[in-house]
Tab-separated table of C-alpha atoms in Angstrom:
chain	number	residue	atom	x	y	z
N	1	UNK	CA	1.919	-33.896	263.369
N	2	UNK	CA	1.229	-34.965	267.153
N	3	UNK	CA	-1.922	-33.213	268.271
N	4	UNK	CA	-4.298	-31.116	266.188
N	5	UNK	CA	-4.589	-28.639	264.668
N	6	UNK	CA	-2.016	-24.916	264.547
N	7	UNK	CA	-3.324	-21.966	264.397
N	8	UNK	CA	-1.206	-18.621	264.862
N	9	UNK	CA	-2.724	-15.147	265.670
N	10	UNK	CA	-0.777	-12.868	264.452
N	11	UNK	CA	0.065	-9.259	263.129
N	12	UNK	CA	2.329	-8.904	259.886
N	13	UNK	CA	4.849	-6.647	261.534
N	14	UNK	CA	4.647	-8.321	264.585
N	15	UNK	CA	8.798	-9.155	265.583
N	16	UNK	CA	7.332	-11.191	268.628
N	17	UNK	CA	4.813	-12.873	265.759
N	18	UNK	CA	7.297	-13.268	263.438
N	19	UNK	CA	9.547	-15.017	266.071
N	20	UNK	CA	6.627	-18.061	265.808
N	21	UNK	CA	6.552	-17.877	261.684
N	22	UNK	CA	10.206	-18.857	261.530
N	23	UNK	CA	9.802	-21.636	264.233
N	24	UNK	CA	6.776	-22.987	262.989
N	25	UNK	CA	8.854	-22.669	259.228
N	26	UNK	CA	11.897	-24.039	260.552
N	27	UNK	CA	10.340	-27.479	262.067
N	28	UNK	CA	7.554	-27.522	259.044
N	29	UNK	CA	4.969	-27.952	261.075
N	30	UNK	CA	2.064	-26.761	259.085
N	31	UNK	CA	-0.387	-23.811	260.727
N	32	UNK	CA	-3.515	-21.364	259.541
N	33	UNK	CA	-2.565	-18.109	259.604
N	34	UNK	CA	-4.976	-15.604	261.584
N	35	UNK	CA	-4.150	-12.057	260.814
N	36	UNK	CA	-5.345	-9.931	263.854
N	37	UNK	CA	-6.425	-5.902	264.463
N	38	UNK	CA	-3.448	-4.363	265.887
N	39	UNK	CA	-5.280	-0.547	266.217
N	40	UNK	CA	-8.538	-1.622	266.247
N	41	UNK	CA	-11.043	-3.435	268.160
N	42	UNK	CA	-9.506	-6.833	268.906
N	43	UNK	CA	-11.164	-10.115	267.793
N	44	UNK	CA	-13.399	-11.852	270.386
N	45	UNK	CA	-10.743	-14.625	268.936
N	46	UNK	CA	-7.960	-12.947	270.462
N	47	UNK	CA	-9.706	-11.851	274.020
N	48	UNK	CA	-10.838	-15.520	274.609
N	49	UNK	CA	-7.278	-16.790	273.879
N	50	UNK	CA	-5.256	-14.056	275.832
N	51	UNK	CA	-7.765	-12.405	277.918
N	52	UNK	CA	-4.774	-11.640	280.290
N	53	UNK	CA	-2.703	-9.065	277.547
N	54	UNK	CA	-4.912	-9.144	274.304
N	55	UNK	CA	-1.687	-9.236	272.420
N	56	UNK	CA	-0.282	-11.380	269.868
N	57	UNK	CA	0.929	-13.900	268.760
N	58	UNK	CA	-1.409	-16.617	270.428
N	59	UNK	CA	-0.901	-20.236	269.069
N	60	UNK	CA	-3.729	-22.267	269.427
N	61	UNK	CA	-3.486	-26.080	269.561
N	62	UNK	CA	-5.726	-28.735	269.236
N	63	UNK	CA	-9.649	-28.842	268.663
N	64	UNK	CA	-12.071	-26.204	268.815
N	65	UNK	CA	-10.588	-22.632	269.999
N	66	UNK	CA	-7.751	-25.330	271.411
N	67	UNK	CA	-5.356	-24.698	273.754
N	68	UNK	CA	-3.993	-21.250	273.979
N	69	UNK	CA	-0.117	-20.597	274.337
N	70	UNK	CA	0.808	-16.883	274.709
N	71	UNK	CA	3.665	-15.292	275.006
N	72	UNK	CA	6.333	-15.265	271.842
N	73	UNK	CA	9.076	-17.331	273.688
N	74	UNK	CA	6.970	-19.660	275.596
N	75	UNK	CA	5.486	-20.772	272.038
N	76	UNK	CA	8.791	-21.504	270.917
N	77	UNK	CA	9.643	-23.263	273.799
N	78	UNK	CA	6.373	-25.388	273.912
N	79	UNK	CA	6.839	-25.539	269.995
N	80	UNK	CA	10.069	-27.759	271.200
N	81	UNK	CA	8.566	-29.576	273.824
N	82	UNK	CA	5.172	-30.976	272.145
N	83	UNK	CA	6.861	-31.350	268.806
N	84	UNK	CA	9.710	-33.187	269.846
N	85	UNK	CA	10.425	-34.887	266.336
N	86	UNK	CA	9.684	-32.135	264.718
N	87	UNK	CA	13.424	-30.546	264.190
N	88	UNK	CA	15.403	-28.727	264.364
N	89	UNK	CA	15.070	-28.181	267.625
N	90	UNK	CA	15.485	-24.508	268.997
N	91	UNK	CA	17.447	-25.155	272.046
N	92	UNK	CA	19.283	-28.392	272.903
N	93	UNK	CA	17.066	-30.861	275.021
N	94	UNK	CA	17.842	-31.020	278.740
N	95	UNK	CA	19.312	-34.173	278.824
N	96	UNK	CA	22.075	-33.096	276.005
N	97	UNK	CA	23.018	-29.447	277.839
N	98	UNK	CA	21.357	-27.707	280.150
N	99	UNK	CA	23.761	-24.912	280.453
N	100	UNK	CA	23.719	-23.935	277.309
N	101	UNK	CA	19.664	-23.637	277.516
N	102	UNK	CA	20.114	-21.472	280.132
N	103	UNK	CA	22.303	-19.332	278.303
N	104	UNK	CA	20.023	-19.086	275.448
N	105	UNK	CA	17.148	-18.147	277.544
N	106	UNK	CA	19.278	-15.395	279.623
N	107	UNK	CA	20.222	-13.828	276.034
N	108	UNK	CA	16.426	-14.137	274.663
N	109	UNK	CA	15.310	-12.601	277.694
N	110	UNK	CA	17.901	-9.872	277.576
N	111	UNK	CA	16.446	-9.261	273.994
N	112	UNK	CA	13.028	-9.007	275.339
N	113	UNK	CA	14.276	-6.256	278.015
N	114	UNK	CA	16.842	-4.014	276.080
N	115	UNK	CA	15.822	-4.178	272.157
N	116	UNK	CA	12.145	-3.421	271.323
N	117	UNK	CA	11.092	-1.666	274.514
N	118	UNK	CA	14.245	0.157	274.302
N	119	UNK	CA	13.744	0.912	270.625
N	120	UNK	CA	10.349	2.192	271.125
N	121	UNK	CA	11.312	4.709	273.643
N	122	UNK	CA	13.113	5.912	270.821
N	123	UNK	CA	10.577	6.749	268.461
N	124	UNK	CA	7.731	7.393	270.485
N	125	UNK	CA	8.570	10.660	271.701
N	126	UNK	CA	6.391	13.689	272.301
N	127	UNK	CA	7.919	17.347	272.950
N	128	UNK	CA	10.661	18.694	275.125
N	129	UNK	CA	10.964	15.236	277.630
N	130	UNK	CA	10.214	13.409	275.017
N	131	UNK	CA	12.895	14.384	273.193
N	132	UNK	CA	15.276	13.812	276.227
N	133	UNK	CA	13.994	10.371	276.745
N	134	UNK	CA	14.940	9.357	273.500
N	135	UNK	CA	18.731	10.451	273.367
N	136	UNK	CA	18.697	8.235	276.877
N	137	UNK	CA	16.950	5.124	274.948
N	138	UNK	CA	19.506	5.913	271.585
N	139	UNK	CA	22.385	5.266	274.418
N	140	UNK	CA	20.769	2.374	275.955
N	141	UNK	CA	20.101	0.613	272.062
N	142	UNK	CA	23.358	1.029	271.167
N	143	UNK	CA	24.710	-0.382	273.975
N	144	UNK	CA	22.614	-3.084	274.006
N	145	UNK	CA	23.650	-3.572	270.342
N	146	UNK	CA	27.380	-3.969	270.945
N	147	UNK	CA	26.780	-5.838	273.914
N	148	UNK	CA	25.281	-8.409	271.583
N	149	UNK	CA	28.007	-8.103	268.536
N	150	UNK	CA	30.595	-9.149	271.263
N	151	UNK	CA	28.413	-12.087	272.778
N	152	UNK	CA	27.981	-13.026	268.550
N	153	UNK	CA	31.635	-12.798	268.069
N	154	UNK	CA	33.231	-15.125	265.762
N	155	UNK	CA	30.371	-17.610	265.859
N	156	UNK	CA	27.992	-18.314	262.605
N	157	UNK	CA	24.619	-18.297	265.049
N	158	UNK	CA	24.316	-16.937	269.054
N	159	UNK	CA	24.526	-20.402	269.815
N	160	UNK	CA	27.074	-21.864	267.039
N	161	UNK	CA	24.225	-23.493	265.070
N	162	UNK	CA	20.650	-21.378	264.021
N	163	UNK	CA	18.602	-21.610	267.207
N	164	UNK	CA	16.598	-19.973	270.437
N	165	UNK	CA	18.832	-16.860	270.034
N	166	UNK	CA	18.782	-16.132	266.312
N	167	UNK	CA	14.931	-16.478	266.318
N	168	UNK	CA	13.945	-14.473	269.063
N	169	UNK	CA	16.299	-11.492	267.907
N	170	UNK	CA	16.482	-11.510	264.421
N	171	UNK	CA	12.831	-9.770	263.379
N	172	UNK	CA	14.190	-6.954	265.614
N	173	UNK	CA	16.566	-6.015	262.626
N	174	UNK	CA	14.352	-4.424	260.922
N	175	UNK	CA	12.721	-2.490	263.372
N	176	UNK	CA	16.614	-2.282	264.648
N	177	UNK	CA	17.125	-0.541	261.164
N	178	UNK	CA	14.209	2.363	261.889
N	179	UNK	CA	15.117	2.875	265.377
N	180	UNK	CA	18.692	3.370	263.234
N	181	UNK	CA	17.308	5.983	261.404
N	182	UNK	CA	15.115	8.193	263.901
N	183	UNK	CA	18.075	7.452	266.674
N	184	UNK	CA	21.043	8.962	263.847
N	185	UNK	CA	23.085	5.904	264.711
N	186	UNK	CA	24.729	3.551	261.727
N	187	UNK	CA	23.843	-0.409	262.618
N	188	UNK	CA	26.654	-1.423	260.664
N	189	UNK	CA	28.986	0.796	262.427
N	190	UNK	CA	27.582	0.162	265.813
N	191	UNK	CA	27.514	-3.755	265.692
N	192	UNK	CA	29.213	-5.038	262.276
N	193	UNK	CA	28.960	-8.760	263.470
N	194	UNK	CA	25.200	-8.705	263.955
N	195	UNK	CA	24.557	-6.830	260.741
N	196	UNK	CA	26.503	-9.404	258.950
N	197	UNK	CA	24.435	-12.569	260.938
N	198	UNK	CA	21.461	-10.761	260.479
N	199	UNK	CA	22.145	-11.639	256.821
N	200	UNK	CA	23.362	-14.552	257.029
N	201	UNK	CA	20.282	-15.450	258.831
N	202	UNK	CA	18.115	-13.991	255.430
N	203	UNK	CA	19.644	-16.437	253.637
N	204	UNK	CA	17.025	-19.023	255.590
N	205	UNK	CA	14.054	-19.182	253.960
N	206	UNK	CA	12.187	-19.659	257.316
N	207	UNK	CA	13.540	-16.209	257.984
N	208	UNK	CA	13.334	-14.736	254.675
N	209	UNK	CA	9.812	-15.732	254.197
N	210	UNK	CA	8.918	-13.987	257.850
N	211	UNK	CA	10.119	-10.866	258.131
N	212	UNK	CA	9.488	-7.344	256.092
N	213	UNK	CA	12.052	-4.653	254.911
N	214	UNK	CA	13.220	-2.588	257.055
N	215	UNK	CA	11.987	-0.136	255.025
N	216	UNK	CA	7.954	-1.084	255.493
N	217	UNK	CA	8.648	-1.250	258.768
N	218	UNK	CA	9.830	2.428	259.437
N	219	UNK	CA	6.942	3.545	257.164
N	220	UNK	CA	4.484	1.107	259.562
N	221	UNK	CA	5.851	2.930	262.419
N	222	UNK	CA	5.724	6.096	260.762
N	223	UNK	CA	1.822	5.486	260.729
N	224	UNK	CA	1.987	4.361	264.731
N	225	UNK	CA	3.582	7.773	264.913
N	226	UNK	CA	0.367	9.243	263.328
N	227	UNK	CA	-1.750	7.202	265.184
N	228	UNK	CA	0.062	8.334	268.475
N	229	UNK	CA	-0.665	12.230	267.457
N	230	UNK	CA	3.120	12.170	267.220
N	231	UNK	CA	3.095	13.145	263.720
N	232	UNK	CA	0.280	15.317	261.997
T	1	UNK	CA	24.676	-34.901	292.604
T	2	UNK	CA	25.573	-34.804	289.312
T	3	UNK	CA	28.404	-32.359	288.410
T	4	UNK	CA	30.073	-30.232	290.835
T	5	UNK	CA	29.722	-28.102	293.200
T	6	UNK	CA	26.740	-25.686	293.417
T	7	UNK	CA	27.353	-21.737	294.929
T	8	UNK	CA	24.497	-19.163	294.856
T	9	UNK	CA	25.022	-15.819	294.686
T	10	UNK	CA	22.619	-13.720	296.251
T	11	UNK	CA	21.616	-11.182	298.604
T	12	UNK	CA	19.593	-11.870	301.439
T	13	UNK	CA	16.285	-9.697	300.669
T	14	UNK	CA	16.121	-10.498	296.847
T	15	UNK	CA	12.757	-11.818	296.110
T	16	UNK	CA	14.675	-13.350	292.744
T	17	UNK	CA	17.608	-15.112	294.760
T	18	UNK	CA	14.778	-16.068	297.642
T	19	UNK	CA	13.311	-18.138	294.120
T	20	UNK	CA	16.480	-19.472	293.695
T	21	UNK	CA	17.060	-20.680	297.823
T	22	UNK	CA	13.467	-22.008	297.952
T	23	UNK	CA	14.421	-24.293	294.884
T	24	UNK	CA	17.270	-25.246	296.181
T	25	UNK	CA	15.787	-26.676	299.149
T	26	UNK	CA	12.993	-28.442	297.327
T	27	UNK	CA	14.951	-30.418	295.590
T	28	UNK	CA	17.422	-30.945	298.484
T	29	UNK	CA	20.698	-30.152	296.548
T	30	UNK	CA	23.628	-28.769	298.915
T	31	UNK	CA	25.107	-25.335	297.895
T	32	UNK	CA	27.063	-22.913	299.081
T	33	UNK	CA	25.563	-19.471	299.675
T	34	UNK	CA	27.579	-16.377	298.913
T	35	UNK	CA	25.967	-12.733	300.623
T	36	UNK	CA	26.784	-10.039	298.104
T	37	UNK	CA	26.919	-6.452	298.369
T	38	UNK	CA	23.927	-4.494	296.853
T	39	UNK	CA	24.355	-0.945	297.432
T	40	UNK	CA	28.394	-0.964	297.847
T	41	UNK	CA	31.154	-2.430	295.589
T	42	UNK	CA	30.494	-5.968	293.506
T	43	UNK	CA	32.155	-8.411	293.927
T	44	UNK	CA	35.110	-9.535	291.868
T	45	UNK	CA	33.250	-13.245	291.753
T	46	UNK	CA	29.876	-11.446	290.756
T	47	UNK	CA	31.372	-9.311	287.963
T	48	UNK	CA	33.080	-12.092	286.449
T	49	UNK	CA	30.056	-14.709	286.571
T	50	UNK	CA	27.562	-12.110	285.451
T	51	UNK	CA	29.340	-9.411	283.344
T	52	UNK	CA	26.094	-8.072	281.559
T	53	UNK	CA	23.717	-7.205	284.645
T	54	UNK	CA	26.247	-7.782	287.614
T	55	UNK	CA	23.283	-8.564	289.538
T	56	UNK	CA	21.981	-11.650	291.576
T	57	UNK	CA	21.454	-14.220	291.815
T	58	UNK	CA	24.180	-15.960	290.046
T	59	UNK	CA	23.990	-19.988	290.249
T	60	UNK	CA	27.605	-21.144	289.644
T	61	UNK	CA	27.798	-25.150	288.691
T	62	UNK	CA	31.317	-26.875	288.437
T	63	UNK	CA	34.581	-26.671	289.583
T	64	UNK	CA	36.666	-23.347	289.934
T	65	UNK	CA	34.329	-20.572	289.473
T	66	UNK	CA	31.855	-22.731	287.679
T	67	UNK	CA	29.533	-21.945	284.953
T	68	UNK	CA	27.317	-19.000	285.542
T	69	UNK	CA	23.676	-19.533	285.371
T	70	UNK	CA	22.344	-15.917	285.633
T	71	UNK	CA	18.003	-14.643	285.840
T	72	UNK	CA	16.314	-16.490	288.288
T	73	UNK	CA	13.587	-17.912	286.145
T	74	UNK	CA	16.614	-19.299	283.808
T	75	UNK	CA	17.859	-20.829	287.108
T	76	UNK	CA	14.565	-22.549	287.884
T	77	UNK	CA	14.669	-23.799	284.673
T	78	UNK	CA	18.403	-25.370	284.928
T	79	UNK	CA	17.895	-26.885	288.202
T	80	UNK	CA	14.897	-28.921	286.852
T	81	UNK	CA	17.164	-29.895	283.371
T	82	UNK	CA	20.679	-30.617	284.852
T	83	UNK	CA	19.089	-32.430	288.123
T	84	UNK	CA	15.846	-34.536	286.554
T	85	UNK	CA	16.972	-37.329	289.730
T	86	UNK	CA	16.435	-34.289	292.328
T	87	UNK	CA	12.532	-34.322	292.511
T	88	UNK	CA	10.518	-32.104	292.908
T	89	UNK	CA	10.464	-31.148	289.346
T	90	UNK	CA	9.040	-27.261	289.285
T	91	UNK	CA	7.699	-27.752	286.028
T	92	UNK	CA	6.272	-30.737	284.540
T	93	UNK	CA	8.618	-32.693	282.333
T	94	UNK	CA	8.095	-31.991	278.252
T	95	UNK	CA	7.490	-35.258	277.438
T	96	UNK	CA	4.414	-35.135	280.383
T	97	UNK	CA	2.549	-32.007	279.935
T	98	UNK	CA	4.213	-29.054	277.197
T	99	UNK	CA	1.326	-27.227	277.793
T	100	UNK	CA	1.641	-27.409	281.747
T	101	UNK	CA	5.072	-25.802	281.117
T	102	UNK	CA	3.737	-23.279	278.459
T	103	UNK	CA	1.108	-21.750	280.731
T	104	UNK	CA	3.368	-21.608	283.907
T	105	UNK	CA	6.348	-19.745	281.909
T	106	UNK	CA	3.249	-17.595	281.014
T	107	UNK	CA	2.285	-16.624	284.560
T	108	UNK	CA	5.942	-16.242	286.056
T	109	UNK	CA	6.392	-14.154	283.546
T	110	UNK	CA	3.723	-12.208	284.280
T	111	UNK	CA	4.987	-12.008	287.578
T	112	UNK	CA	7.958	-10.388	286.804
T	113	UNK	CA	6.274	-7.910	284.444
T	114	UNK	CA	3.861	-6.876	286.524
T	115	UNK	CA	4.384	-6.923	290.350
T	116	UNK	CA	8.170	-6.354	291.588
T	117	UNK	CA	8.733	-3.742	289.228
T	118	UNK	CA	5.339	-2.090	289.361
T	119	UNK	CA	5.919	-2.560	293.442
T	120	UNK	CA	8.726	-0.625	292.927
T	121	UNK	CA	7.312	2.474	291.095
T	122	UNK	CA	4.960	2.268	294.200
T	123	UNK	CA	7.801	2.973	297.023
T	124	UNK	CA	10.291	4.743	294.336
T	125	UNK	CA	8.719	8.217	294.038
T	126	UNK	CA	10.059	11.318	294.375
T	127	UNK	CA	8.522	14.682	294.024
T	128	UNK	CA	5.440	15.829	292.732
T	129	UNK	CA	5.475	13.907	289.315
T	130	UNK	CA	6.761	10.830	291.898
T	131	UNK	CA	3.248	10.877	293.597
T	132	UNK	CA	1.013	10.483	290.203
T	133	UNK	CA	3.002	7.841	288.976
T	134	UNK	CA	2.566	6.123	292.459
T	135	UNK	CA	-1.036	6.366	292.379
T	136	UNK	CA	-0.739	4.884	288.345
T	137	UNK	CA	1.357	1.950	289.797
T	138	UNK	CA	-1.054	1.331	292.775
T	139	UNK	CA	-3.995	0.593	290.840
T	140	UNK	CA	-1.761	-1.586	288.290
T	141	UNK	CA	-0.439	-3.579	291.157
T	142	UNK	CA	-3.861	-3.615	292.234
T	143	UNK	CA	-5.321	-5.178	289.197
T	144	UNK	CA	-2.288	-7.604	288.598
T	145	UNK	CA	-2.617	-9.005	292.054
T	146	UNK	CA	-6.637	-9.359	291.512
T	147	UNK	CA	-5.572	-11.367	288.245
T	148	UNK	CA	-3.548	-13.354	289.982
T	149	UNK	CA	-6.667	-14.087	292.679
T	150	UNK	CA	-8.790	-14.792	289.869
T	151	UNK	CA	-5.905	-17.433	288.441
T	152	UNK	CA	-5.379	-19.187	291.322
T	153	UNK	CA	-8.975	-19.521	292.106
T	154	UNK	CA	-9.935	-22.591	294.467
T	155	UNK	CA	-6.752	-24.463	293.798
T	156	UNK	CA	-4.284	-25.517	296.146
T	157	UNK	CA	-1.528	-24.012	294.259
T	158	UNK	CA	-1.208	-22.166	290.783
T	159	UNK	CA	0.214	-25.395	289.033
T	160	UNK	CA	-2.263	-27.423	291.311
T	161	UNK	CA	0.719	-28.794	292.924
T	162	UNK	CA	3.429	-26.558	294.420
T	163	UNK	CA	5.863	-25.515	291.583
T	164	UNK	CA	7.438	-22.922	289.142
T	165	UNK	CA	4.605	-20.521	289.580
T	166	UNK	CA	4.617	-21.024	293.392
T	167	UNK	CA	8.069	-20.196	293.656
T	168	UNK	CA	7.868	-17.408	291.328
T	169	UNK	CA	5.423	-15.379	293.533
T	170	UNK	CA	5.661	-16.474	296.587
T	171	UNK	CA	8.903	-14.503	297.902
T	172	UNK	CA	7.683	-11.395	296.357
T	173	UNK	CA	4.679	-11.012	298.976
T	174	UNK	CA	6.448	-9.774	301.718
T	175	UNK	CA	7.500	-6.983	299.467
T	176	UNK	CA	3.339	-7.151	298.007
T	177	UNK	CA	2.614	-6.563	301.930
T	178	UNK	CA	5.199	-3.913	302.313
T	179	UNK	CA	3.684	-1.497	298.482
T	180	UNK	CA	0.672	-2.630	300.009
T	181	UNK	CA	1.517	-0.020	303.389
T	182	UNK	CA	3.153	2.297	300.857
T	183	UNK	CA	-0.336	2.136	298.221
T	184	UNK	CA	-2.896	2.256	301.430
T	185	UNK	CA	-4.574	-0.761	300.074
T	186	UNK	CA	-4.912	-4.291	301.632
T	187	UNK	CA	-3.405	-7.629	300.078
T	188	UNK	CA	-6.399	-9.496	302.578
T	189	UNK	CA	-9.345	-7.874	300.740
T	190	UNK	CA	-7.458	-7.228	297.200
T	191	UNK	CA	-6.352	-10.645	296.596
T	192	UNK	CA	-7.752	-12.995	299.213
T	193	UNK	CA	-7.247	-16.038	297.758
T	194	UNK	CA	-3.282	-15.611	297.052
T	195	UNK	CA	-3.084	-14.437	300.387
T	196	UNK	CA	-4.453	-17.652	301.991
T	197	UNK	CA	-1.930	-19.295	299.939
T	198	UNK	CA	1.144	-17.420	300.721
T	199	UNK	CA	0.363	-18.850	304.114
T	200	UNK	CA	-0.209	-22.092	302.920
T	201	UNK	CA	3.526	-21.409	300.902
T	202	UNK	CA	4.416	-20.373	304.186
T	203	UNK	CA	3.832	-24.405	305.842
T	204	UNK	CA	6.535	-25.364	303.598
T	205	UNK	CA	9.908	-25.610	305.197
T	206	UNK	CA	11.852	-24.407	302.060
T	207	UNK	CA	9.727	-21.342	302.089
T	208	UNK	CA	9.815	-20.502	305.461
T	209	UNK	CA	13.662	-21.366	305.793
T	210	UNK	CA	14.340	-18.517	302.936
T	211	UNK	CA	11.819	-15.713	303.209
T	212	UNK	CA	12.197	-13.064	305.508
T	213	UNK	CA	9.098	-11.050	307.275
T	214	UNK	CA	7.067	-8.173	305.711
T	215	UNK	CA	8.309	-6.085	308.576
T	216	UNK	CA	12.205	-6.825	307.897
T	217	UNK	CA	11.014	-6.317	304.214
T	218	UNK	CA	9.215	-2.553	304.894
T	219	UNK	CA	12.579	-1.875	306.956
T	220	UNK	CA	14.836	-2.452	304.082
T	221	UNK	CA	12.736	-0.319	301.609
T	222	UNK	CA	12.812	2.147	304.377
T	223	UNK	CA	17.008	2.025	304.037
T	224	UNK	CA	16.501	1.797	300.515
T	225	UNK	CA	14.406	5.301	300.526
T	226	UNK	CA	17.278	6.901	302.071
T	227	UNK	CA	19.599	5.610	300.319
T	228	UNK	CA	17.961	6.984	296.843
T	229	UNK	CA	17.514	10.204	298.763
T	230	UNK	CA	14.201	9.677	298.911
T	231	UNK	CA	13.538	10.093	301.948
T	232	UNK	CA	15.598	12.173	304.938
């Protein structure tokens, strides 16, 4: 391995964590694992790695506290880009096609703005408003949803072979799955295509050996719920 | 220049298609510039190249209508990969410094979390409920643009050399001057550092050739107001 040493900060239920377990997984690059507070106070660890968010996961790199890399897809970009022979790679390298980098970082990104924060607007409701607020998120989710079953289409991965795409969306499923069930929507119904990748994908055992059930991951958010004073 | 022909779509105020213009000129590659509509109809040509947020900018590369490159930070990205011969790079190649790149993804995206957005909760308000969340977004913009001071410290510019970061921020500051009027606070004493280097941005011919003035800036959120019934 070029460099020293990996370490990952991370939270178990952690989609943007996971995202770094199944690139780390995928290229074999071997890591220590540092599970971090999520509710309680954070490490000093964590605040002298990401003093800007105090969020996971951080990947730390090289000697010492090493170098700090924050933010889930800029570690799998860097993962790329310091680890060159360490494949697969994630997205094609500049030199091979350019456009179709960009294209995996405009659907990543769209990901990042219409999934989770969409999804937790769903479930993190509080009286009348709240209430409200959430049918408007359920609309924008499944939108977002089919939006990405037609981009999937035919193909095996979002960009024909397992890359960028696959790894930054697929530990949404299962929070995809809960938002499901407090939203009243079917994800099989709503995107078939991505319900059938998002298996295919499970078959991986960089994936497999990432992500929970969806199932511990509506009763994990069933506990934020408590710990929000949304639920008694 | 390699491939074909390069069009930008964009509207003349965007902060994100101002990123685009500034690169552009950097790296001295001819385009053609295409003024779209933002508050009427879009654009037949806009619709088609960027069916999921019909927004600009849109970089279109290639003969006919081109391929679409759509989110300014992806374009950034594509002009350094499918032009390495048209220096300046705006990031550091992979093979030079991965965690150069990794930390400057890290603050443009921070950028684009936390100040145009948060700006825009500032100058967006309606109402009673309109006012509180103002005040909530001033002191956020507030404390993003002091973090932003505190990253840029003594350097010349936020990579150390003028680059992605640079061109990130730097065309949303007339808009930081203009929720700066709307917040009653003052980018000189708030952030005094990034403001001596927006002017020092401001020396730059590719800069000066595509941002417009704070004033021109306050007047369009001023139409904008009206336009959102916001104001009379």
């Amino acid at each position: 391995m070029a460099g020293g040493e990996l370490v990952l900060l991370d939270f178990w239920a952690s989609p943007f964590g996971q995202r770094c377990r199944i690139a780390l997984a995928e290229k074999k690059l071997p890591y220590d694992y540092s599970e971090q507070e999520l509710l309680g106070a954070k490490s000093d660890l964590l605040l002298r790695s990401n003093p800007i968010h105090a969020k996971v996961p951080v990947l730390l790199h090289g000697d010492g506290d090493g170098r700090a890399v924050c933010e889930s897809l800029a570690i799998l970009e860097y993962l790329d880009d310091a680890f060159p022979d360490a494949t697969p790679r994630l997205l094609p390298s500049a030199a091979d096609d350019p456009y179709a980098r960009a294209r995996a970082r405009f659907w990543a990104d769209y990901v990042d703005k219409k999934v989770y924060p969409v999804g937790t607007r769903l479930w993190k409701v509080k009286g009348e408003e709240g209430v409200r607020a959430a049918a408007g998120a359920r609309g924008e989710l499944v939108e977002a949803l089919r939006t990405l079953d037609g981009e999937l289409g035919e193909k095996e991965f979002f960009g024909g072979e397992f890359g960028f795409v696959d790894v930054a969306l697929v530990p949404m499923m299962p929070w995809v799955y809960s938002f499901a069930r407090y939203g009243g929507f079917s994800v099989e119904e709503e995107c078939p295509r991505v319900a059938a990748w998002a298996r295919r994908c499970m078959e991986r055992d960089s994936v497999a050996g990432s992500l929970r059930s969806p199932e511990e991951i509506y009763d994990f958010i069933g506990l934020l719920r408590k710990h929000y004073g949304i639920d008694d």
